[in-house]
């Protein structure tokens, strides 16, 4: 099963339409959290559309998923890493009216080289990534120097040493 998520704040018709078009050739269930997109269930009949998911349901779907396809949202990136799932990002674009600026493009550029994160810069890039049976998964085991320093500072502060 593939889990697609657009987050809960904005609809992402370009991603949903691309997945709906690709679904018949994939032969695999696609559960999609489509956010506030009105009429999404009728617009994308090849997808199992959910407008909102309770946290427990979201976690259960992510656990069951083979991979996640999403906008370039930090929360989704963290979720993929936490659950050890391959993640395909299709960043929203300001020029297409999908967001108020191009911060998702910037985010995608910053994470494109991280293990388990795969960027589809165009909708045409989705199918080759979706067809790969063994996409590497995102890992939560990477510990940066900055994270080690921050954790050390917080521990020292809690213990009253700062």
Short mmCIF file of C-alpha atoms in Angstrom, two decimals:
data_model
loop_
_atom_site.label_atom_id
_atom_site.label_comp_id
_atom_site.label_asym_id
_atom_site.label_seq_id
_atom_site.Cartn_x
_atom_site.Cartn_y
_atom_site.Cartn_z
CA UNK A 1 0.00 0.00 0.00
CA UNK A 2 1.14 3.53 -0.79
CA UNK A 3 0.23 6.37 1.54
CA UNK A 4 -0.06 9.83 0.00
CA UNK A 5 -0.43 12.90 2.15
CA UNK A 6 -0.83 16.57 1.38
CA UNK A 7 -0.95 17.67 5.00
CA UNK A 8 -4.09 19.09 6.56
CA UNK A 9 -3.84 22.79 5.63
CA UNK A 10 -3.87 22.93 1.83
CA UNK A 11 -5.20 20.82 -0.97
CA UNK A 12 -2.67 19.60 -3.53
CA UNK A 13 -4.64 18.72 -6.68
CA UNK A 14 -1.51 18.27 -8.86
CA UNK A 15 -0.24 15.46 -6.63
CA UNK A 16 -3.65 13.82 -6.23
CA UNK A 17 -4.40 13.98 -9.98
CA UNK A 18 -1.01 12.47 -10.83
CA UNK A 19 -1.48 9.60 -8.38
CA UNK A 20 -5.04 9.02 -9.57
CA UNK A 21 -3.77 8.73 -13.16
CA UNK A 22 -0.93 6.38 -12.16
CA UNK A 23 -2.93 4.16 -9.78
CA UNK A 24 -4.35 1.75 -12.40
CA UNK A 25 -0.85 0.94 -13.70
CA UNK A 26 0.56 0.46 -10.21
CA UNK A 27 -1.87 -2.27 -9.17
CA UNK A 28 -1.50 -1.21 -5.56
CA UNK A 29 -3.86 0.48 -3.13
CA UNK A 30 -3.20 4.19 -2.57
CA UNK A 31 -4.62 5.70 0.59
CA UNK A 32 -4.52 9.50 0.34
CA UNK A 33 -4.96 12.12 3.01
CA UNK A 34 -6.15 14.88 0.68
CA UNK A 35 -6.55 17.63 3.24
CA UNK A 36 -9.34 20.15 2.69
CA UNK A 37 -9.87 19.47 -1.02
CA UNK A 38 -13.62 19.61 -1.60
CA UNK A 39 -14.92 16.75 -3.72
CA UNK A 40 -11.61 14.85 -3.66
CA UNK A 41 -13.28 11.43 -3.39
CA UNK A 42 -15.22 12.02 -6.62
CA UNK A 43 -12.33 13.75 -8.38
CA UNK A 44 -9.86 10.90 -7.72
CA UNK A 45 -11.83 7.64 -7.87
CA UNK A 46 -8.70 5.46 -8.07
CA UNK A 47 -7.58 6.64 -4.63
CA UNK A 48 -8.92 5.80 -1.16
CA UNK A 49 -9.41 9.43 -0.09
CA UNK A 50 -9.37 10.53 3.55
CA UNK A 51 -9.78 14.24 4.27
CA UNK A 52 -8.53 14.00 7.85
CA UNK A 53 -7.07 11.21 9.94
CA UNK A 54 -6.98 10.86 13.71
CA UNK A 55 -3.39 10.43 14.97
CA UNK A 56 -3.89 6.73 15.71
CA UNK A 57 -5.35 6.10 12.25
CA UNK A 58 -2.54 8.10 10.62
CA UNK A 59 0.06 6.03 12.48
CA UNK A 60 -1.63 2.75 11.53
CA UNK A 61 -1.72 3.71 7.85
CA UNK A 62 1.91 4.85 7.86
CA UNK A 63 2.93 1.60 9.55
CA UNK A 64 1.13 -0.45 6.89
CA UNK A 65 2.43 1.60 3.95
CA UNK A 66 5.22 0.41 1.67
CA UNK A 67 6.14 4.04 1.04
CA UNK A 68 4.90 7.59 1.49
CA UNK A 69 4.30 10.15 -1.28
CA UNK A 70 3.85 13.73 -0.12
CA UNK A 71 4.33 17.45 -0.43
CA UNK A 72 7.67 18.67 0.95
CA UNK A 73 6.40 19.29 4.46
CA UNK A 74 8.73 18.94 7.42
CA UNK A 75 6.17 17.00 9.45
CA UNK A 76 5.86 14.37 6.75
CA UNK A 77 9.64 14.13 6.39
CA UNK A 78 9.97 13.57 10.14
CA UNK A 79 7.19 10.96 10.05
CA UNK A 80 8.90 9.00 7.27
CA UNK A 81 12.16 9.03 9.20
CA UNK A 82 10.45 8.03 12.47
CA UNK A 83 8.65 5.09 10.83
CA UNK A 84 11.57 4.11 8.57
CA UNK A 85 9.57 4.50 5.34
CA UNK A 86 10.80 5.51 1.89
CA UNK A 87 9.53 8.98 1.07
CA UNK A 88 8.84 10.50 -2.33
CA UNK A 89 8.39 14.27 -2.24
CA UNK A 90 6.65 16.38 -4.87
CA UNK A 91 7.20 19.95 -3.66
CA UNK A 92 4.42 22.49 -4.04
CA UNK A 93 5.27 25.37 -6.38
CA UNK A 94 4.46 29.01 -5.90
CA UNK A 95 4.37 29.63 -9.68
CA UNK A 96 1.54 27.09 -9.95
CA UNK A 97 -0.43 28.74 -7.14
CA UNK A 98 0.16 25.81 -4.79
CA UNK A 99 1.68 27.82 -1.95
CA UNK A 100 2.46 31.38 -0.88
CA UNK A 101 6.20 31.02 -1.69
CA UNK A 102 8.73 28.39 -2.78
CA UNK A 103 9.81 27.17 0.65
CA UNK A 104 8.87 23.59 -0.31
CA UNK A 105 11.26 23.73 -3.26
CA UNK A 106 13.98 24.93 -0.87
CA UNK A 107 13.13 22.17 1.60
CA UNK A 108 13.27 19.52 -1.15
CA UNK A 109 16.68 20.76 -2.29
CA UNK A 110 17.98 20.54 1.29
CA UNK A 111 16.75 16.98 1.91
CA UNK A 112 17.20 15.51 -1.58
CA UNK A 113 20.50 13.87 -0.64
CA UNK A 114 19.30 12.32 2.62
CA UNK A 115 18.94 8.56 2.73
CA UNK A 116 15.43 7.40 1.96
CA UNK A 117 14.15 10.72 0.63
CA UNK A 118 13.49 10.82 -3.10
CA UNK A 119 12.36 13.99 -4.88
CA UNK A 120 10.05 14.03 -7.87
CA UNK A 121 10.65 17.51 -9.24
CA UNK A 122 7.89 17.00 -11.83
CA UNK A 123 4.84 14.73 -11.79
CA UNK A 124 6.48 12.73 -14.60
CA UNK A 125 9.19 11.73 -12.09
CA UNK A 126 6.68 9.94 -9.85
CA UNK A 127 6.10 6.71 -11.81
CA UNK A 128 9.76 5.63 -12.07
CA UNK A 129 10.14 6.14 -8.32
CA UNK A 130 6.86 4.40 -7.47
CA UNK A 131 7.83 1.38 -9.59
CA UNK A 132 11.06 0.76 -7.70
CA UNK A 133 10.38 -2.19 -5.39
CA UNK A 134 13.31 -1.55 -3.06
CA UNK A 135 13.50 2.20 -2.51
CA UNK A 136 15.78 2.88 0.45
CA UNK A 137 13.89 3.93 3.56
CA UNK A 138 14.35 7.12 5.49
CA UNK A 139 16.26 6.50 8.69
CA UNK A 140 15.99 8.20 12.06
CA UNK A 141 19.45 6.97 13.03
CA UNK A 142 21.35 9.90 11.51
CA UNK A 143 22.57 12.03 14.39
CA UNK A 144 24.13 15.30 13.35
CA UNK A 145 26.70 17.22 15.36
CA UNK A 146 24.14 19.99 15.81
CA UNK A 147 21.63 17.55 17.27
CA UNK A 148 24.24 16.18 19.69
CA UNK A 149 25.14 19.75 20.81
CA UNK A 150 21.49 20.70 21.22
CA UNK A 151 20.69 17.57 23.21
CA UNK A 152 23.71 18.17 25.44
CA UNK A 153 22.68 21.78 26.03
CA UNK A 154 19.09 20.82 26.91
CA UNK A 155 20.30 18.11 29.31
CA UNK A 156 22.68 20.57 30.99
CA UNK A 157 19.92 23.17 31.25
CA UNK A 158 17.49 20.66 32.81
CA UNK A 159 20.17 19.67 35.31
CA UNK A 160 20.81 23.32 36.14
CA UNK A 161 24.36 23.39 34.79
CA UNK A 162 23.62 26.20 32.31
#
